[in-house]
Coordinates of N, CA, C and O in Angstrom, one line a residue:
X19 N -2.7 20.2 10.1 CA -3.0 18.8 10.4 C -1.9 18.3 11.3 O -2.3 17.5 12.2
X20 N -0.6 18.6 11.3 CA 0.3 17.6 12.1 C 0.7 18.9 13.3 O 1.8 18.8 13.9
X21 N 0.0 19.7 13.6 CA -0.3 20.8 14.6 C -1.3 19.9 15.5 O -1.1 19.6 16.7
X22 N -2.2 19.5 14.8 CA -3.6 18.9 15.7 C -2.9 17.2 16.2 O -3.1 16.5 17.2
X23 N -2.3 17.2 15.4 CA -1.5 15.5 15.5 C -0.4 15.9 16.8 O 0.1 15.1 17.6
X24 N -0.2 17.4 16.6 CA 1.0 17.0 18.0 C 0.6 17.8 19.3 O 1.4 17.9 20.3
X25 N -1.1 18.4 19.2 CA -1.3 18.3 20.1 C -2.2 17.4 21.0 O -2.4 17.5 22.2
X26 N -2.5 16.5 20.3 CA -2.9 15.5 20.7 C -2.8 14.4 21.1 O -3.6 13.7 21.8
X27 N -1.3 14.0 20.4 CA -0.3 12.8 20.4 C 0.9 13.1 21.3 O 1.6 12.3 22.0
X28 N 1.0 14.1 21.2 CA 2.3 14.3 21.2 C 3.5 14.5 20.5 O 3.3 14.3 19.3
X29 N 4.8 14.9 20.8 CA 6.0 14.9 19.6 C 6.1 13.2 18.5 O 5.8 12.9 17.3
X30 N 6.6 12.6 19.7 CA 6.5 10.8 19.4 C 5.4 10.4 18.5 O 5.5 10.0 17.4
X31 N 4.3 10.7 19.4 CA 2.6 9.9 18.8 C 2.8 10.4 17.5 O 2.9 9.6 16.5
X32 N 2.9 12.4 17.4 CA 2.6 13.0 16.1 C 3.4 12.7 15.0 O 3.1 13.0 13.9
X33 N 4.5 12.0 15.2 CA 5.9 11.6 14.5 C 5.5 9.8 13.9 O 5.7 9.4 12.8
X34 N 5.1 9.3 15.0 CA 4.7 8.2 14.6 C 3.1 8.1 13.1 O 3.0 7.5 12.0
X35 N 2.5 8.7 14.0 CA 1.4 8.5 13.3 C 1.4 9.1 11.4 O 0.8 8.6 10.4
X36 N 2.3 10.2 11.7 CA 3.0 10.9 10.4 C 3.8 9.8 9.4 O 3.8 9.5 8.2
X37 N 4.4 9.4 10.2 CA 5.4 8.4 9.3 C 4.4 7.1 9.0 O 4.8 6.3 8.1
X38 N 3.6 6.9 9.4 CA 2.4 5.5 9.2 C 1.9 6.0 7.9 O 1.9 5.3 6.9
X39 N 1.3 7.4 7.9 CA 0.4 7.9 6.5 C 1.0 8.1 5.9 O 0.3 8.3 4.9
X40 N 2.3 8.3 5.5 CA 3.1 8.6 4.7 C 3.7 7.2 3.9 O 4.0 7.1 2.7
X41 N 3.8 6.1 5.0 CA 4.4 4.6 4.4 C 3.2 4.4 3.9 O 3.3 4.3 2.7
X42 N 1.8 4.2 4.4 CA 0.9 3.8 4.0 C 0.5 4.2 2.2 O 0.1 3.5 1.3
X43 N 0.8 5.4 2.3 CA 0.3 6.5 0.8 C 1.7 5.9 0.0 O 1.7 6.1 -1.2
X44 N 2.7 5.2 0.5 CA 4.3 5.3 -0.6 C 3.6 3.4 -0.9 O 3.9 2.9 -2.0
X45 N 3.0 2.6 -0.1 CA 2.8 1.4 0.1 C 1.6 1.4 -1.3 O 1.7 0.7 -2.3
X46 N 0.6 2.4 -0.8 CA -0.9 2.4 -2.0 C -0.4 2.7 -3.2 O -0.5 2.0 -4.2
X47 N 0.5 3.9 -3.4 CA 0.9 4.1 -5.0 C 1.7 3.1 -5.7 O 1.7 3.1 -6.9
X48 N 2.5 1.9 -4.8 CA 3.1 1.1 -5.2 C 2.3 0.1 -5.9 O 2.6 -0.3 -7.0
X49 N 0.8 -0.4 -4.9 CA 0.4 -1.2 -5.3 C -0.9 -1.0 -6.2 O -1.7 -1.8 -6.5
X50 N -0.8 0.5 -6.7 CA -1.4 0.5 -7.6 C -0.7 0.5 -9.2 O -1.1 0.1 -10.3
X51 N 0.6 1.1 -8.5 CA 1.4 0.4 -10.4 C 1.8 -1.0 -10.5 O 2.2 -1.4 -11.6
X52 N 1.7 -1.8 -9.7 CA 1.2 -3.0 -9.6 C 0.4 -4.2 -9.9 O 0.8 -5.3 -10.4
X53 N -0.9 -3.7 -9.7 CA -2.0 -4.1 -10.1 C -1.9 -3.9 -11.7 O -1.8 -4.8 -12.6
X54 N -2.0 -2.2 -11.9 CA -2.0 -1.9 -13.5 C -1.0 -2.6 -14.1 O -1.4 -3.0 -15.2
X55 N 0.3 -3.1 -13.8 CA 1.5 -3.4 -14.5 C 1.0 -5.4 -14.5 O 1.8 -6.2 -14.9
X56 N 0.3 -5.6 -14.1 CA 0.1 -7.0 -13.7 C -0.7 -7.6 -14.7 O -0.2 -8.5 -15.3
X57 N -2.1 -7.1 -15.1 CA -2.3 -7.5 -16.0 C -2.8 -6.1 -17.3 O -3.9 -5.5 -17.5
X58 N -1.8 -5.9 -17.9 CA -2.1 -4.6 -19.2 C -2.9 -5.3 -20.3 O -2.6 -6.3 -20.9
X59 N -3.8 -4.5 -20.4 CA -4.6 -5.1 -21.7 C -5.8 -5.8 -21.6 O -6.5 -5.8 -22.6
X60 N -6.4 -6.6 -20.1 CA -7.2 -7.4 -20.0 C -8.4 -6.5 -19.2 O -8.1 -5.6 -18.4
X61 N -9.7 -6.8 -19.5 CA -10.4 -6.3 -19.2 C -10.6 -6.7 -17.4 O -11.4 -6.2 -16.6
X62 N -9.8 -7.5 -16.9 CA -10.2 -7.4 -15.7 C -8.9 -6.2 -14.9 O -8.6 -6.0 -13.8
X63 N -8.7 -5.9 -15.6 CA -7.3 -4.9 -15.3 C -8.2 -3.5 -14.3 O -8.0 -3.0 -13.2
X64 N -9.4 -3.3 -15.6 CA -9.9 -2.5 -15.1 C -10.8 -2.0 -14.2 O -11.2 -0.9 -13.9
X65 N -11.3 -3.7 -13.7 CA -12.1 -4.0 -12.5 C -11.3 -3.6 -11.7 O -11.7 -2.7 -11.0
X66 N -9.8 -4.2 -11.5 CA -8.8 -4.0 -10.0 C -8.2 -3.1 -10.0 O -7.6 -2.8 -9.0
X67 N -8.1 -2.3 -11.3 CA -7.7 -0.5 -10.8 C -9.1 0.1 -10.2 O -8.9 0.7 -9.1
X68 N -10.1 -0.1 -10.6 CA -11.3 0.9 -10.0 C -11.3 0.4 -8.7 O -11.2 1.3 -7.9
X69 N -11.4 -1.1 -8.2 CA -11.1 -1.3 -6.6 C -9.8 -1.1 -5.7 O -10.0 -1.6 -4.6
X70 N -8.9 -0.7 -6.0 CA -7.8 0.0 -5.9 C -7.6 1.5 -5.3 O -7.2 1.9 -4.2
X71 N -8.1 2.1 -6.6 CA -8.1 3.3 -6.3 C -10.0 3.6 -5.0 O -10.4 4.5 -4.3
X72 N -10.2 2.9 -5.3 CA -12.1 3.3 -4.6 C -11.8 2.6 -3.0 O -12.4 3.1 -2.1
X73 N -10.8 1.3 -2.8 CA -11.0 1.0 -1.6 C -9.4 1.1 -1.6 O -8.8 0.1 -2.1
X74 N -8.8 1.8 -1.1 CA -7.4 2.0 -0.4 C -6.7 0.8 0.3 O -6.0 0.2 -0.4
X75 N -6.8 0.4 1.1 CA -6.1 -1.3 2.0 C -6.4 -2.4 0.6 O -6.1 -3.6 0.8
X76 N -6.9 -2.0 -0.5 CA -6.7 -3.1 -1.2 C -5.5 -3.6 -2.0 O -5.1 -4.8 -2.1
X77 N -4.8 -2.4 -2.6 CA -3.3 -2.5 -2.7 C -2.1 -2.5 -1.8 O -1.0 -2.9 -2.0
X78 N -2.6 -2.0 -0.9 CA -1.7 -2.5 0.3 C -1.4 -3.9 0.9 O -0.3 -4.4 1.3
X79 N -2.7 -4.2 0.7 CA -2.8 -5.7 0.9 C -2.1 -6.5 0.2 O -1.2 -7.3 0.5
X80 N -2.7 -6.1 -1.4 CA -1.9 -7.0 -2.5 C -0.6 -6.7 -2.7 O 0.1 -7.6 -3.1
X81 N 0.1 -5.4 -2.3 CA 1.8 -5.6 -2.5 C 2.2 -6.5 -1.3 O 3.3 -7.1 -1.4
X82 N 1.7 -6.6 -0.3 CA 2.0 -6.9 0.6 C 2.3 -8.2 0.4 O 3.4 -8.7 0.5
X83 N 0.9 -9.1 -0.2 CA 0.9 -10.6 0.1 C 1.7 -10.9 -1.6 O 1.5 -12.0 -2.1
X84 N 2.4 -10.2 -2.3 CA 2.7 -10.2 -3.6 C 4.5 -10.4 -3.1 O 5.3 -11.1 -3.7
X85 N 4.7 -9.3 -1.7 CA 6.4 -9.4 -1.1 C 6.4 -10.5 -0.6 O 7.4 -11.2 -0.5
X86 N 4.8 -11.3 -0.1 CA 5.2 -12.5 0.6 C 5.6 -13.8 -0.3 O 6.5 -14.7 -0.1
X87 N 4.7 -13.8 -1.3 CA 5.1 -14.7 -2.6 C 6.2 -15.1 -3.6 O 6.4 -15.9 -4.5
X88 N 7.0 -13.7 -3.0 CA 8.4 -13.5 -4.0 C 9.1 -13.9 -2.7 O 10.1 -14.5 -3.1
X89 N 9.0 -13.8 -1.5 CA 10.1 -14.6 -0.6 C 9.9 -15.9 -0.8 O 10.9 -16.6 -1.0
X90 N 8.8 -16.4 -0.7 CA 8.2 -18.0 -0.4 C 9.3 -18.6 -1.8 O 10.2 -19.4 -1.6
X91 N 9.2 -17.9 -3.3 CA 9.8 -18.5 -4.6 C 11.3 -18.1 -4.4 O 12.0 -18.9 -5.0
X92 N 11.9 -17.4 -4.0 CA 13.0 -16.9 -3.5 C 13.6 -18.2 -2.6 O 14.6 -18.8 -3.0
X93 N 12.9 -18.5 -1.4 CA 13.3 -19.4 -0.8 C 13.5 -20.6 -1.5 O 14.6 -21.2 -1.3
X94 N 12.5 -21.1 -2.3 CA 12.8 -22.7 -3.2 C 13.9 -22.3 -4.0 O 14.6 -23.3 -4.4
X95 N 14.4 -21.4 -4.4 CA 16.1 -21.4 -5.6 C 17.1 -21.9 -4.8 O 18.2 -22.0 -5.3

């Protein structure tokens, strides 16, 4: 795979694009212990693990706008 990535990209491109799937996949597992760790016990827990794991950019998203809400409460102290 990063054979086909560097002949098609390039060193840079293949380097780049490598390091994106890699943050991306360390970004998804994050926001999947996240979700589960968020609400334990509640039946909608297990609605937003199954959309998690089934639609990928969904935890991404949520740690994302979750980093943005801890700066915003960060800021008011």
């Amino acid at each position: 795979m990063l054979e086909s990535f560097y002949n098609n990209f390039g060193f840079v491109g293949s380097l780049i694009i490598s390091l994106l799937i890699f943050l991306f996949f360390i970004f998804w597992m994050g926001g999947v212990a996240g979700i589960c760790q968020e609400h334990e016990g509640k039946k909608e827990s297990i609605i937003r693990l199954a959309l998690a794991i089934l639609i990928p950019v969904y935890p991404v998203i949520w740690i994302i706008s979750d980093m943005i809400s801890q700066k915003k409460q960060l800021r008011r102290l």
